[in-house]
XYZ file of C-alpha atoms in Angstrom:
324
model
C -4.304 -20.653 -13.837
C -1.402 -18.204 -13.617
C 1.213 -20.671 -14.880
C 3.768 -19.825 -12.209
C 3.615 -16.104 -12.915
C 3.790 -13.333 -10.344
C 0.241 -12.539 -9.248
C -0.795 -9.053 -8.095
C -3.905 -8.527 -5.967
C -5.644 -5.276 -5.130
C -7.365 -6.525 -1.991
C -10.870 -5.214 -1.303
C -11.445 -2.822 1.606
C -14.613 -1.149 2.854
C -14.852 2.558 1.990
C -17.392 5.035 3.261
C -20.256 5.055 0.715
C -20.225 8.869 0.590
C -16.411 9.191 0.380
C -16.295 10.659 3.873
C -15.718 9.510 7.437
C -18.009 8.178 10.140
C -17.424 6.449 13.481
C -17.309 3.116 11.613
C -16.056 4.021 8.109
C -13.275 5.847 6.305
C -12.459 6.782 2.692
C -8.751 5.926 2.645
C -6.548 2.877 3.291
C -4.871 0.433 0.907
C -3.696 -3.177 0.861
C -1.918 -4.986 -1.977
C -0.651 -8.563 -2.153
C 1.936 -9.887 -4.609
C 2.231 -13.667 -4.843
C 5.736 -14.396 -6.057
C 6.410 -17.284 -8.399
C 7.845 -19.335 -5.504
C 4.542 -19.004 -3.571
C 5.899 -16.523 -1.048
C 4.098 -13.202 -0.585
C 5.127 -9.574 -0.908
C 2.586 -7.665 1.166
C 2.053 -3.933 0.926
C 0.494 -1.703 3.593
C -2.657 -2.784 5.410
C -5.631 -0.442 5.547
C -7.221 1.577 8.356
C -8.419 0.131 11.671
C -11.978 0.934 10.511
C -11.404 -1.535 7.642
C -10.242 -4.269 10.046
C -13.417 -5.802 11.441
C -13.288 -9.432 12.560
C -15.120 -10.363 9.352
C -12.596 -8.484 7.194
C -9.653 -9.969 9.086
C -10.986 -13.510 8.730
C -11.637 -12.884 5.041
C -8.038 -11.813 4.469
C -6.720 -14.795 6.447
C -8.786 -17.173 4.322
C -7.786 -15.420 1.092
C -4.050 -15.714 1.824
C -4.444 -19.416 2.491
C -6.433 -19.878 -0.681
C -4.009 -18.136 -3.050
C -0.992 -19.918 -1.543
C -2.693 -23.307 -1.214
C -1.678 -23.476 2.442
C -3.914 -25.283 4.897
C -4.937 -23.518 8.133
C -2.116 -24.000 10.609
C 0.487 -24.276 7.838
C 2.817 -21.301 7.767
C 2.424 -18.760 4.988
C 5.774 -17.332 3.950
C 5.841 -13.561 3.695
C 9.075 -12.771 1.890
C 8.581 -9.084 2.665
C 5.958 -6.770 4.115
C 6.472 -3.307 2.630
C 4.930 -0.275 4.335
C 4.878 2.839 2.170
C 4.634 5.362 5.024
C 3.642 5.766 8.661
C 0.018 6.861 8.301
C -2.494 4.747 10.218
C -4.600 3.917 7.146
C -1.653 1.972 5.698
C -0.701 -0.046 8.773
C -3.607 -1.441 10.768
C -4.259 -4.724 8.946
C -0.575 -5.601 9.008
C -0.584 -5.319 12.799
C -4.004 -6.858 13.318
C -3.383 -9.907 11.106
C 0.066 -10.761 12.394
C -0.916 -10.352 16.058
C -4.076 -12.434 15.650
C -2.376 -15.346 13.841
C 1.284 -15.095 14.917
C 2.043 -18.776 14.477
C 0.727 -18.964 10.923
C 3.067 -16.507 9.223
C 6.767 -16.646 8.555
C 7.659 -12.974 8.095
C 11.134 -12.962 6.611
C 11.558 -9.224 6.014
C 9.767 -5.986 6.716
C 10.637 -2.964 4.607
C 9.938 0.640 5.587
C 11.673 3.998 5.828
C 9.800 6.173 8.305
C 11.166 9.581 9.287
C 12.224 9.921 12.894
C 9.383 10.956 15.172
C 11.631 13.665 16.574
C 12.148 15.094 13.065
C 8.641 14.749 11.644
C 6.107 14.049 14.344
C 3.154 15.572 12.502
C 1.235 12.774 10.822
C 2.362 10.039 13.211
C -0.295 7.911 14.886
C 0.112 4.981 17.283
C 0.358 2.327 14.569
C 4.083 2.725 13.680
C 4.971 2.088 17.305
C 2.551 -0.852 17.534
C 4.142 -2.316 14.396
C 7.586 -2.283 16.008
C 6.126 -3.743 19.200
C 4.451 -6.557 17.224
C 7.673 -7.420 15.420
C 9.676 -7.526 18.646
C 7.092 -9.688 20.391
C 6.076 -12.168 17.688
C 8.613 -11.979 14.837
C 12.048 -11.362 16.363
C 13.714 -13.187 13.463
C 12.281 -10.895 10.786
C 14.862 -8.697 9.087
C 13.927 -5.026 9.324
C 15.226 -3.317 6.201
C 15.368 0.417 5.472
C 15.072 1.244 1.755
C 17.084 4.087 0.253
C 16.865 5.782 -3.138
C 18.526 3.652 -5.825
C 18.418 0.405 -3.864
C 17.532 -2.658 -5.951
C 16.520 -6.108 -4.750
C 14.997 -9.283 -6.167
C 12.528 -11.679 -4.540
C 12.035 -14.909 -6.512
C 12.118 -13.516 -10.064
C 10.428 -10.193 -9.246
C 12.643 -7.110 -9.249
C 12.195 -3.979 -7.174
C 13.871 -0.572 -7.315
C 13.488 2.271 -4.819
C 12.721 5.522 -6.668
C 12.132 7.942 -3.799
C 12.196 8.162 -0.003
C 11.711 11.064 2.397
C 15.509 11.173 2.827
C 15.845 12.571 -0.698
C 14.685 16.007 0.465
C 16.584 16.254 3.763
C 19.210 18.984 3.493
C 22.749 18.126 4.524
C 23.010 21.357 6.485
C 19.859 20.618 8.515
C 19.273 16.910 9.017
C 16.865 17.469 11.925
C 14.142 19.081 9.805
C 11.806 17.542 7.240
C 11.249 20.440 4.847
C 7.911 19.376 3.348
C 4.569 20.291 4.861
C 2.738 17.114 3.800
C 3.524 13.907 5.674
C 2.210 11.925 2.690
C 5.403 12.911 0.883
C 7.311 10.576 3.214
C 5.891 7.713 1.104
C 8.540 5.424 -0.354
C 8.062 4.997 -4.113
C 8.887 1.556 -5.500
C 8.972 0.240 -9.063
C 8.312 -3.480 -9.457
C 9.094 -5.527 -12.579
C 7.803 -9.057 -13.184
C 7.034 -11.211 -16.235
C 7.891 -8.413 -18.645
C 5.629 -5.820 -16.999
C 6.137 -3.094 -14.417
C 4.118 -1.451 -11.637
C 4.842 1.949 -10.085
C 3.814 1.883 -6.428
C 3.305 5.508 -5.333
C 1.808 5.149 -1.866
C 0.401 8.550 -0.921
C 2.905 10.609 -2.941
C 1.787 14.240 -3.172
C 2.687 17.520 -4.865
C 5.827 18.442 -2.927
C 7.437 15.079 -3.640
C 6.394 15.307 -7.299
C 8.056 18.732 -7.620
C 11.297 17.369 -6.163
C 11.224 14.294 -8.414
C 10.647 16.387 -11.538
C 13.631 18.585 -10.688
C 16.050 15.783 -9.853
C 15.172 12.676 -11.876
C 14.978 11.896 -15.621
C 11.532 11.421 -17.106
C 12.496 8.287 -19.056
C 13.000 6.053 -16.026
C 9.435 6.568 -14.777
C 7.630 4.773 -17.594
C 5.591 1.842 -16.257
C 2.777 -0.416 -17.412
C 0.641 -0.042 -14.298
C 0.319 2.799 -11.806
C -1.067 2.666 -8.283
C -3.016 5.921 -8.143
C -1.479 8.005 -5.370
C -3.176 9.063 -2.131
C -6.572 7.519 -2.914
C -7.043 10.038 -5.763
C -7.066 13.005 -3.359
C -4.383 15.062 -5.130
C -3.078 16.000 -8.556
C 0.153 14.559 -9.982
C -0.171 16.304 -13.318
C 3.465 15.799 -14.319
C 4.214 12.401 -12.805
C 1.223 10.508 -14.211
C 2.093 11.485 -17.822
C 5.722 10.570 -17.117
C 4.602 7.116 -15.971
C 2.194 6.891 -18.890
C 0.597 3.708 -17.571
C -2.068 2.078 -19.762
C -3.429 0.325 -16.631
C -4.203 1.719 -13.162
C -5.255 0.525 -9.705
C -6.957 3.023 -7.383
C -7.061 2.382 -3.622
C -10.512 3.832 -3.099
C -14.066 3.088 -4.200
C -15.406 3.945 -7.642
C -17.544 6.616 -5.992
C -14.517 8.027 -4.176
C -12.560 8.319 -7.402
C -15.428 10.019 -9.223
C -16.632 12.686 -6.838
C -16.695 16.129 -8.482
C -13.581 17.269 -6.611
C -11.620 14.161 -7.639
C -12.514 13.947 -11.325
C -9.819 16.416 -12.386
C -7.250 14.524 -10.306
C -8.156 11.277 -12.023
C -8.074 12.821 -15.507
C -4.269 12.642 -15.812
C -4.409 8.911 -15.048
C -7.312 8.241 -17.392
C -5.607 10.089 -20.261
C -2.936 7.363 -20.367
C -5.215 4.329 -20.092
C -5.471 1.754 -22.842
C -9.247 2.007 -22.477
C -11.641 3.505 -19.896
C -12.096 0.009 -18.439
C -8.387 -0.404 -17.607
C -8.676 1.054 -14.116
C -9.730 -0.980 -11.077
C -10.955 0.138 -7.648
C -10.261 -1.362 -4.231
C -13.866 -1.720 -3.122
C -13.527 -5.258 -4.511
C -10.639 -7.730 -4.772
C -9.046 -8.047 -8.204
C -6.097 -10.233 -9.219
C -3.794 -9.708 -12.207
C -0.855 -11.193 -14.103
C 1.301 -9.797 -16.887
C 0.834 -11.927 -19.979
C 1.634 -11.192 -23.621
C 2.136 -7.509 -22.936
C -1.259 -7.213 -21.240
C -2.267 -6.747 -17.601
C -4.769 -9.587 -17.451
C -7.443 -10.048 -14.791
C -7.351 -13.522 -13.241
C -9.737 -12.994 -10.313
C -12.604 -10.719 -9.319
C -14.363 -11.103 -5.970
C -16.628 -9.075 -3.760
C -15.069 -7.443 -0.740
C -15.339 -9.305 2.576
C -16.286 -7.147 5.574
C -18.272 -3.969 6.044
C -18.500 -1.250 8.661
C -16.209 -1.597 11.639
C -17.241 -3.566 14.718
C -15.200 -1.710 17.359
C -12.434 -4.314 17.683
C -9.036 -2.649 18.101
C -5.539 -3.477 16.896
C -4.988 -6.017 19.662
C -8.248 -7.911 19.123
C -10.211 -6.428 22.033
C -13.272 -4.187 21.954
C -12.238 -0.545 21.869
C -14.974 1.978 22.612
C -12.738 4.819 21.431
C -13.001 3.538 17.852
C -16.756 4.026 17.882
C -16.833 7.373 19.738
């Protein structure tokens, strides 16, 4: 039904019903899928291990086959898997999926710019190292690319431009220190343009990165049609959201998580730009979109697959530590 257009999917994840954490739930994590016009995929991030039950993993596997029209056993081409930053709630499904079905994916590129562990070890979990291990073991032919500010690339007819990386704030006189307190500000910011529309992918961008961007970049270049609400709606971006001015928004959290009393003021700057109050979508369900006639049009809405975690770890074996 998309007519060969680029399709964008906010893929449903399970969030804690009280916007908190439990031994089997979390309130963060995000996973986006872009189906390019040539039927290859641009994958983004991958959720928390607590969102990666066997049921959820199987649901994602089936969904990828369905949107690409590939039969089970037929390789799905992943033109690029982009990881915004090295927090565990953005990596687990990438590792879990590709280790569980290694023969069914052709990963052509993986794109990330993580700070060195020796420079910025706070915030690191095991997942970044497991990602590298997975690539070496199962996908040795995948190109590992490191994005830098200003880099542009095109996949099929979809264009991407790197707007910010953690390197932007490293001082030339002290390259061994990351000067920001918040590891979320190591998120790579990417602008995507397809079919006459644009999406600003913010990852978990936070206040320190926003302050740097406002001081060093022109406002005009930030305008976009769609914004991925940063950091699961946990922080303000009171300058950047108006700069982006997006009439449509996607929020990687549940509706409840975006509307708790402490998060309402953080969401207000996003909502002030929306075309209507209904033009924001939450990741507790799967929603697909295309750009068409100047609109961000919904082409699919489905219930999330998978609930609370079942204790299965990154490598597909039962892990009691997850449920401690």
